[in-house]
Short mmCIF file of C-alpha atoms in Angstrom, two decimals:
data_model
loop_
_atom_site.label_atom_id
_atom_site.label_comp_id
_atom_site.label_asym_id
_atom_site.label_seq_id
_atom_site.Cartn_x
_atom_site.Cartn_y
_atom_site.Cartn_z
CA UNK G 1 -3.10 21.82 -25.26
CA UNK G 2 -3.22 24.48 -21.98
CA UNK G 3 -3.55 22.64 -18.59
CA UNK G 4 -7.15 23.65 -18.30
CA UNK G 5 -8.07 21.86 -21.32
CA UNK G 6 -6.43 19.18 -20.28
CA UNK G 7 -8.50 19.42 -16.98
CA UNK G 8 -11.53 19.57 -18.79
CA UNK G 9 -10.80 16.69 -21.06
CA UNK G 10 -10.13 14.48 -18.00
CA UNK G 11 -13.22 15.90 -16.31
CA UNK G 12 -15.39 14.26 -18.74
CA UNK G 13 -13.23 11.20 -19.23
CA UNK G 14 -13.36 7.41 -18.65
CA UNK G 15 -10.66 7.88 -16.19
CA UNK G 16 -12.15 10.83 -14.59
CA UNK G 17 -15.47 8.42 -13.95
CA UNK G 18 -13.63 5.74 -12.63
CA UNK G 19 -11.39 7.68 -10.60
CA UNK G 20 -14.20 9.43 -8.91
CA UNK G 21 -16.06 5.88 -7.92
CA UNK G 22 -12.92 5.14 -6.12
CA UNK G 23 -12.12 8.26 -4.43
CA UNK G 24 -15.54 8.62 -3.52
CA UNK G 25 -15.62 4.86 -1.71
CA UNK G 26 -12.43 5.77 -0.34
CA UNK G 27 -12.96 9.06 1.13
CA UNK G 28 -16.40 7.28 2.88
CA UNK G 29 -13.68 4.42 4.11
CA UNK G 30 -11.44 7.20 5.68
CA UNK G 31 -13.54 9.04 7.30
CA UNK G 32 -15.45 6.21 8.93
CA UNK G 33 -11.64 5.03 9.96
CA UNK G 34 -11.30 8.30 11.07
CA UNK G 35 -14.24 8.79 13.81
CA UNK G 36 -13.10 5.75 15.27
CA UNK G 37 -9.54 6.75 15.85
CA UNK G 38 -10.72 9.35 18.80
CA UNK G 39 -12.16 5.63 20.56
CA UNK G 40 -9.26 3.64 19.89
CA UNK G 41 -6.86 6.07 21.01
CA UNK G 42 -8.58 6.25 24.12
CA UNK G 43 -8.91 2.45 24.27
CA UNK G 44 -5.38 1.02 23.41
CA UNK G 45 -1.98 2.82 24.65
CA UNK G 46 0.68 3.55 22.75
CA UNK G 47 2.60 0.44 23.77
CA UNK G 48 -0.18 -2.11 22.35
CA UNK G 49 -0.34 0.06 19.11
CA UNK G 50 3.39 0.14 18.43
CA UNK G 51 3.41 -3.96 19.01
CA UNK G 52 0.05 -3.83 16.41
CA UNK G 53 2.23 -2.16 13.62
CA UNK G 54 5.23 -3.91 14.53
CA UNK G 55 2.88 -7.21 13.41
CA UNK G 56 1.64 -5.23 10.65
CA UNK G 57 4.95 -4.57 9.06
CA UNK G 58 5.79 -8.29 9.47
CA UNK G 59 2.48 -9.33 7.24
CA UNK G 60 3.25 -6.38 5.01
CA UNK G 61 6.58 -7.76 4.43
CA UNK G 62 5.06 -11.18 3.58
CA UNK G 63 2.20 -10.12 1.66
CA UNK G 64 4.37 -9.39 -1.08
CA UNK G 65 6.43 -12.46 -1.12
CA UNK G 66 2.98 -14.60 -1.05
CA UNK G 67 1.88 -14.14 -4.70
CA UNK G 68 5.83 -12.65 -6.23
CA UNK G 69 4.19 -9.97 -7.85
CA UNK G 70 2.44 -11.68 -10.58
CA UNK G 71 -0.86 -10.46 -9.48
CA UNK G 72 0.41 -6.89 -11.01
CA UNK G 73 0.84 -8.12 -14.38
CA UNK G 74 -2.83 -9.53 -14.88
CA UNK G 75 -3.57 -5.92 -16.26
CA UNK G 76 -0.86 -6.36 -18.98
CA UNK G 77 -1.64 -9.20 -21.41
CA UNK G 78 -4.30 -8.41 -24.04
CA UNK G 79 -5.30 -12.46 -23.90
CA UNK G 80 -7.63 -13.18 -21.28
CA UNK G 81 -6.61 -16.40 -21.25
CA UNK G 82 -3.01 -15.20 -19.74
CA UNK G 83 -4.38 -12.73 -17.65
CA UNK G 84 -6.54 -16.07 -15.52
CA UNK G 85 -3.90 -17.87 -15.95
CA UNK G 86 -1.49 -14.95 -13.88
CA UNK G 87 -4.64 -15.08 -11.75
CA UNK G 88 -4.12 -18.90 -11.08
CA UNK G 89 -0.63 -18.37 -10.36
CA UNK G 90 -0.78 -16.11 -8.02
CA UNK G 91 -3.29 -17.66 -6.25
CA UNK G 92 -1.47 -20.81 -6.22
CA UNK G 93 1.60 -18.95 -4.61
CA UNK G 94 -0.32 -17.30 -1.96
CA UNK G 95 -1.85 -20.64 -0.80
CA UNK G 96 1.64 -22.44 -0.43
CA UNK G 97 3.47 -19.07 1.55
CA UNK G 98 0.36 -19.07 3.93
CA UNK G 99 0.99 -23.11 4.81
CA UNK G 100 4.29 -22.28 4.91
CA UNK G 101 4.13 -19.68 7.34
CA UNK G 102 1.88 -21.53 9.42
CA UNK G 103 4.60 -24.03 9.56
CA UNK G 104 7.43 -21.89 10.34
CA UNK G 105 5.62 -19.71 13.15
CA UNK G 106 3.94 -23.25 15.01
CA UNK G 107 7.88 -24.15 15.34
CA UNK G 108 9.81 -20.95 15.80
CA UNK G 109 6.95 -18.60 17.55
CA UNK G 110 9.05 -18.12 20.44
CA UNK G 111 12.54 -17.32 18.34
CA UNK G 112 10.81 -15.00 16.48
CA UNK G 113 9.62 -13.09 19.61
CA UNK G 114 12.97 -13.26 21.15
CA UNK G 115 14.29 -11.84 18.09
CA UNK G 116 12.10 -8.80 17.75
CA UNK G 117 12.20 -8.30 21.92
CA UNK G 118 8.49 -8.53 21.94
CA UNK G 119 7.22 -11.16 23.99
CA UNK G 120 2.88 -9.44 23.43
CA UNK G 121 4.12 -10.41 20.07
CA UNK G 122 3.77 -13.94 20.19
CA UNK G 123 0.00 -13.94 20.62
CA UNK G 124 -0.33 -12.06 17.68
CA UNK G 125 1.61 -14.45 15.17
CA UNK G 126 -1.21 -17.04 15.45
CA UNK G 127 -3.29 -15.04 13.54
CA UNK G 128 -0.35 -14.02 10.70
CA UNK G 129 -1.28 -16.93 8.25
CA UNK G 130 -4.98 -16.75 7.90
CA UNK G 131 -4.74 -12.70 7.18
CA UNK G 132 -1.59 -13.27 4.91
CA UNK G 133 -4.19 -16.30 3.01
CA UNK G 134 -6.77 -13.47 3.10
CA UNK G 135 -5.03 -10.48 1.73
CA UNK G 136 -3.20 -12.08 -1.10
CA UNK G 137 -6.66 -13.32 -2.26
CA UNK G 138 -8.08 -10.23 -2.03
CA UNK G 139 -5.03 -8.27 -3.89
CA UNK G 140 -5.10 -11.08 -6.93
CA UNK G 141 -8.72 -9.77 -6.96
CA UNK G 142 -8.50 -6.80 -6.93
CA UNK G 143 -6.06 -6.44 -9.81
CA UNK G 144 -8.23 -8.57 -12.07
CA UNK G 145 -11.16 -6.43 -11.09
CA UNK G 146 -9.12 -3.58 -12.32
CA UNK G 147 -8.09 -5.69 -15.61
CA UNK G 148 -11.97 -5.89 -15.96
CA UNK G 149 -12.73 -2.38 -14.93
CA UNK G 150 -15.10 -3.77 -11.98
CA UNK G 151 -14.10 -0.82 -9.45
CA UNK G 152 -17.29 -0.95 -7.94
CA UNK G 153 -16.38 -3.74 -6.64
CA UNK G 154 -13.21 -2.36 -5.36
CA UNK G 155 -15.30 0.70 -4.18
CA UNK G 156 -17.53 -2.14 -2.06
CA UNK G 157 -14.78 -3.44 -0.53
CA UNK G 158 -13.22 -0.75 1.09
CA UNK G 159 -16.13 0.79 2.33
CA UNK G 160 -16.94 -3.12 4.24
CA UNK G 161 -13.18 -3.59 5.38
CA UNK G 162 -13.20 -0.03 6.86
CA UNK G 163 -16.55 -0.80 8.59
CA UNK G 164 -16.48 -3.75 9.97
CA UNK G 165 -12.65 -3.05 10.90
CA UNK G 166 -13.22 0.34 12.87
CA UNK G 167 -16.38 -0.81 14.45
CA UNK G 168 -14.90 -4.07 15.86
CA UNK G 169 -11.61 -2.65 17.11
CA UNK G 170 -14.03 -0.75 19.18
CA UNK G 171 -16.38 -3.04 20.46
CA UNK G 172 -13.34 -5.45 21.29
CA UNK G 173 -11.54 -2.58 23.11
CA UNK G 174 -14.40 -1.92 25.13
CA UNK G 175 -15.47 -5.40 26.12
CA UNK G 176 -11.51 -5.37 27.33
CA UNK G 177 -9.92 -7.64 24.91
CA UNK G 178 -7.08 -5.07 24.73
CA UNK G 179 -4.18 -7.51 23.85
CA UNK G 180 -5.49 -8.36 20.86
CA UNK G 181 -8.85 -6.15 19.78
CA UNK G 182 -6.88 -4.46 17.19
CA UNK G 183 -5.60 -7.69 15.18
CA UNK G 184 -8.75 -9.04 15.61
CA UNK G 185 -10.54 -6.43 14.28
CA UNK G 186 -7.92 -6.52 11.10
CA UNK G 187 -8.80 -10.04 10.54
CA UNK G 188 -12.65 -9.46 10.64
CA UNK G 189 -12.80 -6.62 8.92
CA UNK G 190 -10.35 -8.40 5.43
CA UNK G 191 -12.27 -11.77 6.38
CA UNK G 192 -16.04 -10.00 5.55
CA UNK G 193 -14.65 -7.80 2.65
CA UNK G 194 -12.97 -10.53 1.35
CA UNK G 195 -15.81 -12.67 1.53
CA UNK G 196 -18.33 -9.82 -0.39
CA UNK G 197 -16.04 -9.25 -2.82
CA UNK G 198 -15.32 -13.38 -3.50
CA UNK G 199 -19.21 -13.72 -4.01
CA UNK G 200 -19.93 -10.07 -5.46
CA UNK G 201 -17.26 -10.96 -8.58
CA UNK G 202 -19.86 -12.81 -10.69
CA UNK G 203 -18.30 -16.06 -9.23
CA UNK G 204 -15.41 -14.91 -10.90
CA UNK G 205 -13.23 -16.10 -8.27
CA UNK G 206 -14.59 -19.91 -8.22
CA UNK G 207 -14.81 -20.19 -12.19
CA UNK G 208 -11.24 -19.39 -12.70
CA UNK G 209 -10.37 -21.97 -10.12
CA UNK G 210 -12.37 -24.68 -11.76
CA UNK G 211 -10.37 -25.30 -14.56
CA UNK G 212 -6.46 -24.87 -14.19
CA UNK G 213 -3.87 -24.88 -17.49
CA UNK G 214 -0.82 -26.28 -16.16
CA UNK G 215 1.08 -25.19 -19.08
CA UNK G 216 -0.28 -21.75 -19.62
CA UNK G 217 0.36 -21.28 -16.36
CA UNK G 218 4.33 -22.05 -16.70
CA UNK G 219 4.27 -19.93 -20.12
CA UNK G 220 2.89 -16.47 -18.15
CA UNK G 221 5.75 -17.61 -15.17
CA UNK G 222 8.36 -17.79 -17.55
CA UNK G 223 6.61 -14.48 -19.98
CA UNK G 224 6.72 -12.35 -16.57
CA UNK G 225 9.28 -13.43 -14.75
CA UNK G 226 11.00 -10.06 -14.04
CA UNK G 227 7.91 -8.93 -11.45
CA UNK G 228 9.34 -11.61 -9.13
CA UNK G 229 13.01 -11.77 -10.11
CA UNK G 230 13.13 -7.77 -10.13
CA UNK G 231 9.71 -6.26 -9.24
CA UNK G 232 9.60 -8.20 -5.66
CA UNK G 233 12.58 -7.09 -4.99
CA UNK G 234 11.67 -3.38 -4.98
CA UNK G 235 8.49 -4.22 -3.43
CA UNK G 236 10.06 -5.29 -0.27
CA UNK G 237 12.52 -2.96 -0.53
CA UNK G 238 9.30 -0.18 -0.50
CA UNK G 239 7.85 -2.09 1.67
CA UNK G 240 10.85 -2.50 4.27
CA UNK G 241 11.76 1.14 3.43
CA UNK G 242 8.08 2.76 4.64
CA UNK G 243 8.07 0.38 7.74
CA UNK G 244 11.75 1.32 8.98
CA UNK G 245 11.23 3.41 11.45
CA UNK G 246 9.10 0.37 13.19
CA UNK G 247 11.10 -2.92 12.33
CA UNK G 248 14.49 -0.79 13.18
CA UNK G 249 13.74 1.62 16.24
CA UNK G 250 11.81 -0.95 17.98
CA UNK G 251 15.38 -2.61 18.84
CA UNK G 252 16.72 0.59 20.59
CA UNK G 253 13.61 2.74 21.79
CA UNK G 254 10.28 1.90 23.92
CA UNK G 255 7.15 1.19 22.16
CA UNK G 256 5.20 3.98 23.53
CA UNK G 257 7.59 6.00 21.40
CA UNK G 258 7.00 3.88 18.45
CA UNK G 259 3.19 3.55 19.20
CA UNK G 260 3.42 7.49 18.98
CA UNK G 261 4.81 7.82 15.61
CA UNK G 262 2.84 4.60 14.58
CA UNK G 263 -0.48 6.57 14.88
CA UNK G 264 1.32 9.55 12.87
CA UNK G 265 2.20 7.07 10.62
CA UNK G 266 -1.36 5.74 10.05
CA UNK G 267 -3.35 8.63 10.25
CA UNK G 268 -0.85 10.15 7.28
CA UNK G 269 0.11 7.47 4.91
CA UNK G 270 -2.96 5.95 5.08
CA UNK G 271 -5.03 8.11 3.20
CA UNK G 272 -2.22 9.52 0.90
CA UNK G 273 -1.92 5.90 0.10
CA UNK G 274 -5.38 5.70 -0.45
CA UNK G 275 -5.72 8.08 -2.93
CA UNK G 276 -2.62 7.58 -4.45
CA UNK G 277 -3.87 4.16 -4.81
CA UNK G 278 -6.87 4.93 -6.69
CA UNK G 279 -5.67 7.30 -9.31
CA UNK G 280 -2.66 4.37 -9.62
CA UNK G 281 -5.58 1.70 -10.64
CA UNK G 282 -7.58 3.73 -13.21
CA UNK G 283 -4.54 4.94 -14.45
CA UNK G 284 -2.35 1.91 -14.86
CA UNK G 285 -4.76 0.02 -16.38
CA UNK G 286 -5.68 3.15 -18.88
CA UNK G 287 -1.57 4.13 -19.56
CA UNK G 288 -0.85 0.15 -20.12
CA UNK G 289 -3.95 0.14 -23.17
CA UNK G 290 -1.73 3.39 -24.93
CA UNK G 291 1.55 1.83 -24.50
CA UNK G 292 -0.08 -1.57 -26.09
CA UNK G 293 -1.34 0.98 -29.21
CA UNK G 294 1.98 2.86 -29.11
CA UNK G 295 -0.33 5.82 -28.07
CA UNK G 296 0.98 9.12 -26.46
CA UNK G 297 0.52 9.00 -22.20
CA UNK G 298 2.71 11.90 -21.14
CA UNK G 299 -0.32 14.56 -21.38
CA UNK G 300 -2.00 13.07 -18.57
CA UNK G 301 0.56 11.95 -16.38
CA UNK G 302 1.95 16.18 -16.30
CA UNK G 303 -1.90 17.15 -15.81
CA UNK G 304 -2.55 14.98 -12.94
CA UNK G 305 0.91 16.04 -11.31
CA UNK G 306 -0.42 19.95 -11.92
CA UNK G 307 -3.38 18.64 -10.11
CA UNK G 308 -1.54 17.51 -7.36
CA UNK G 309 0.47 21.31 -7.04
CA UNK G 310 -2.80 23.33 -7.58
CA UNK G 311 -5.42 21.13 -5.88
CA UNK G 312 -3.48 19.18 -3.07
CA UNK G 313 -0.50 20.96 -2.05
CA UNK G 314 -2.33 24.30 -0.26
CA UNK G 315 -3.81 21.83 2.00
CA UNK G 316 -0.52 20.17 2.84
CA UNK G 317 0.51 24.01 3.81
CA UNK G 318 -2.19 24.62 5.80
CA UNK G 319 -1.63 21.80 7.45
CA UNK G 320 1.52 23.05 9.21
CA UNK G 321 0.30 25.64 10.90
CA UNK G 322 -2.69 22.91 13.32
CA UNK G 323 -1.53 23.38 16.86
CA UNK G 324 -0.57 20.12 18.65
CA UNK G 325 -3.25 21.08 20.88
CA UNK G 326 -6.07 20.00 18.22
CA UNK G 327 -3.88 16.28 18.17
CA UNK G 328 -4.30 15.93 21.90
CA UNK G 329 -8.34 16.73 21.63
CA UNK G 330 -8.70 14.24 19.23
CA UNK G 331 -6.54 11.18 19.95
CA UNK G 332 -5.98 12.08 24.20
CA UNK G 333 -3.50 12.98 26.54
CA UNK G 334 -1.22 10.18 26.01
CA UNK G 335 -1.12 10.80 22.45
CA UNK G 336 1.10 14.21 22.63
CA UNK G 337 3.73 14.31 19.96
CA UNK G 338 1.95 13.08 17.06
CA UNK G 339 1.48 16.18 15.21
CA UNK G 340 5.16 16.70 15.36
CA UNK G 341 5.63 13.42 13.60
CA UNK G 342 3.06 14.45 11.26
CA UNK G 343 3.97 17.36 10.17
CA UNK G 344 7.91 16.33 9.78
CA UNK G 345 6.34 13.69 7.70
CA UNK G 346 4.20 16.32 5.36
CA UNK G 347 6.85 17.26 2.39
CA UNK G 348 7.52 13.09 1.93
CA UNK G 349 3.35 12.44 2.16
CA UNK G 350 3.01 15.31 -0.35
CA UNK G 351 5.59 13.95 -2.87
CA UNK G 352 4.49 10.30 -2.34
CA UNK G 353 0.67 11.02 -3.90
CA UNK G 354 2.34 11.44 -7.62
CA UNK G 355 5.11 8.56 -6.80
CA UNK G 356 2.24 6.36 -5.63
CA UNK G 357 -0.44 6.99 -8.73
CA UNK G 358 2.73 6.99 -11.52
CA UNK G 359 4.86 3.87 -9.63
CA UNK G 360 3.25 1.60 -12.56
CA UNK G 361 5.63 3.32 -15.17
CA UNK G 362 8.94 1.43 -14.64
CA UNK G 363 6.09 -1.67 -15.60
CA UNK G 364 5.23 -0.89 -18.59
CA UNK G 365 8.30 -0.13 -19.61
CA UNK G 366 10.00 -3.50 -18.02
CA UNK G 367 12.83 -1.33 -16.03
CA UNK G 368 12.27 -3.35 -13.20
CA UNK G 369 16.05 -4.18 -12.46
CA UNK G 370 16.70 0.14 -12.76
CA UNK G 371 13.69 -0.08 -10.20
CA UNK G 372 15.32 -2.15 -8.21
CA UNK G 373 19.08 -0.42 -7.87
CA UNK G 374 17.00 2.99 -6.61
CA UNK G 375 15.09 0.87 -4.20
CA UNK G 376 18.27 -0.45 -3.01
CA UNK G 377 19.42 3.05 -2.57
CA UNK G 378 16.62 4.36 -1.23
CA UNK G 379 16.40 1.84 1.90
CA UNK G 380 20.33 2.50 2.09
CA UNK G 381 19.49 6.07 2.91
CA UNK G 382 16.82 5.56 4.80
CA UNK G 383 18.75 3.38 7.65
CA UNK G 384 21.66 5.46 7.55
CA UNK G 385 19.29 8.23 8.64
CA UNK G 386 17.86 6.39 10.98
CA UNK G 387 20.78 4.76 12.51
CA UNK G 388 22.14 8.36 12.97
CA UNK G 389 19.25 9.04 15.25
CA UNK G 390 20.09 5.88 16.86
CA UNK G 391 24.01 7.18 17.47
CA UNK G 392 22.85 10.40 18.87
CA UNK G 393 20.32 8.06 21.10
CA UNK G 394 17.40 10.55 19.56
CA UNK G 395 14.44 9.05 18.60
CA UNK G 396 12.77 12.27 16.69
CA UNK G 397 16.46 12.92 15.16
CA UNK G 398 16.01 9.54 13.95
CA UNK G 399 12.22 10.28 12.74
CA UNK G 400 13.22 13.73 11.15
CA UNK G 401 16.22 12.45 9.08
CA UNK G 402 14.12 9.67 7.90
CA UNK G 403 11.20 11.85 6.69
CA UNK G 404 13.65 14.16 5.26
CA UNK G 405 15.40 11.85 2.94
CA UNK G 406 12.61 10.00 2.06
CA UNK G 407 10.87 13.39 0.38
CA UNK G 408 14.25 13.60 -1.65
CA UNK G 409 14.50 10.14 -2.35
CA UNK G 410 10.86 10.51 -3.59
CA UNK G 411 11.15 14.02 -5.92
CA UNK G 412 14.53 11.90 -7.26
CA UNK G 413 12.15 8.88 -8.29
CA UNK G 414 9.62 11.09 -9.88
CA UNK G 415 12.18 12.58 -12.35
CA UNK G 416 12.73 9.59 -13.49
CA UNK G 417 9.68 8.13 -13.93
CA UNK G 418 9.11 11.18 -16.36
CA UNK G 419 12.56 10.80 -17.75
CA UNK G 420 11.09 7.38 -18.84
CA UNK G 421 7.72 8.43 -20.11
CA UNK G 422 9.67 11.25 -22.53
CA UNK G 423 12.00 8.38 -23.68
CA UNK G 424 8.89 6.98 -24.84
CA UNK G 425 7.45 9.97 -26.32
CA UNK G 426 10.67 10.16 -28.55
CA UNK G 427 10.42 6.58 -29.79
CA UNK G 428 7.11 7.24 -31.17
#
């Protein structure tokens, strides 16, 4: 079959429809995100935005830990009655990590603080439990949405977090809560999406809370017990690995330096992750129904990469050649070096857009402890590169070593994952 009858196949298919409702929502999310960034630039300084990520990465960190990854298996089983009860579990998990962090920060605020060497951190850290609570609820949702192909619902959801987000971050910055407008605005914005989508999921969140199995719940723990013996793992290891350059440098360089490449950061990964994202949803839950029928899924997975090289990459050139000028109109005066960060960062973006939409594969083909060794690898690499920058006392050494070898460590990963799809191809 030629590439452009592949395209047109997928132009008219299930997963072209679904794909498009989340884009769609997601593009509208982004580019509401995106006329507020000129506001909050102008708002916050580079100091309180590197201390904002810096908090960020913490919850990101934790956010995995909270439900161990089962949420990502409630696509898998073909019994529904598995699939709520991986929805129980993971809810159960998130509850007990969010008491338990409440704990551990009303104790050891302070320690923490002194150990990061961010003292405007510790009014942040208050608010760490409640968002963690929020956005493991949301994320057990969301993957159950996907189970039940509900992405309108998804689509809802980012378009209210993005709203209510942006537009509160703003108000807050200009009434002069400066400390902590952008956390607060985080927390309002997941608290009212979170909320829609609770009520919005034909009360599928309360009636699968109603009536718990205690034993089908340890049978699923037990059934898919590599996503938290191997699968968390590499999710922190991603996780720690993409936030880096914040959690590391932070120790040895100012924040207005790390606020700098935090807004790089944000304004690139963001939407690569976004869109990444959504092709990963349709497509994960689509590729796990073939591998369940012992159908064929390489076709799809080379068109959408082709995709990627015909439809994506010429903007990613372009790109280059925007004059810093254009960075310093948008975001202000203080804000001068971020296209520099950006466009070091462009060739690892680029490469993470396939990496992100075909990172289910090493699921459904349980090679979560292989998944695990190159995430161990990959962070390896990563802090060597930036510890270099570190030696040389450079912070964009540091920044262009680390974007550098994470685009190789990402073409590397992307090999395999079709060295693992043609494996499969042959058994059939």
């Amino acid at each position: 079959m030629s590439f452009f009858n592949q395209i047109k196949r997928l132009y008219g298919s299930e997963f072209f429809k679904f794909s498009a409702v989340l884009l769609s929502s997601n593009i509208i999310a982004q580019v509401i995100g995106f006329i507020a960034y000129p506001f909050i630039t102008r708002l916050y300084s580079p100091e309180t935005f590197g201390v904002f990520n810096l908090f960020l990465s913490i919850v990101g960190i934790l956010t995995l830990l909270a439900t161990g990854q089962y949420e990502l298996a409630i696509v898998l089983p073909k019994s529904e009655k598995k699939a709520i009860a991986l929805f129980q579990l993971s809810f159960l998990l998130t509850v007990c990590l969010a008491l338990l962090s409440f704990i551990v920060i009303s104790l050891f605020k302070q320690n923490i603080t002194s150990f990061f060497h961010q003292e405007n951190l510790t009014s942040l850290l208050s608010f760490l439990p409640i968002y963690l609570l929020l956005y493991g609820f949301w994320r057990i949702m969301n993957y159950y949405f996907v189970r039940q192909k509900k992405y309108y619902n998804v689509s809802a959801y980012s378009i209210i977090q993005s709203v209510i987000s942006s537009g509160m971050k703003c108000f807050l910055g200009f009434k002069g809560f400066l400390s902590f407008g952008l956390v607060w605005g985080q927390l309002l914005g997941q608290f009212f999406a979170t909320l829609v989508a609770m009520f919005f999921s034909d009360k599928l969140f309360f009636k699968h809370l109603k009536q718990w199995d205690m034993k089908e719940i340890r049978i699923v723990a037990k059934t898919y017990s590599n996503y938290p013996k191997y699968q968390l793992p590499h999710g922190l290891l991603n996780m720690v690995a993409s936030n880096l350059p914040v959690l590391l440098l932070s120790f040895y360089f100012e924040m207005g330096k790390i606020g700098l490449f935090s807004l790089a950061l944000t304004v690139g990964v963001t939407p690569v992750m976004i869109f990444s994202n959504s092709i990963y949803q349709v497509l994960y839950s689509k590729m796990s129904e073939r591998v369940q029928n012992k159908e064929n899924i390489i076709h799809d997975c080379f068109a959408f990469c082709k995709m990627c090289l015909i439809f994506i990459l010429p903007f990613f050139i372009l790109f280059m050649f925007v004059p810093e000028s254009f960075f310093t109109m948008l975001f202000g005066i203080k804000w001068i070096g971020v296209g520099f960060y950006l466009k070091w960062m462009l060739p690892w973006l680029f490469l993470a857009i396939p990496n992100g939409a075909l990172c289910f594969i090493p699921d459904l083909f349980f090679q979560h402890k292989k998944a695990m060794i190159i995430g161990v690898i990959y962070v390896a690499i990563r802090i060597i590169a930036l510890l270099l920058g570190v030696y040389f006392r450079s912070f964009d050494l540091a920044i262009i070593l680390f974007c550098s070898v994470s685009a190789l460590m990402m073409a590397v990963r992307l090999i395999w994952y079709f060295f693992l799809t043609k494996k499969y191809e042959y058994s059939l």
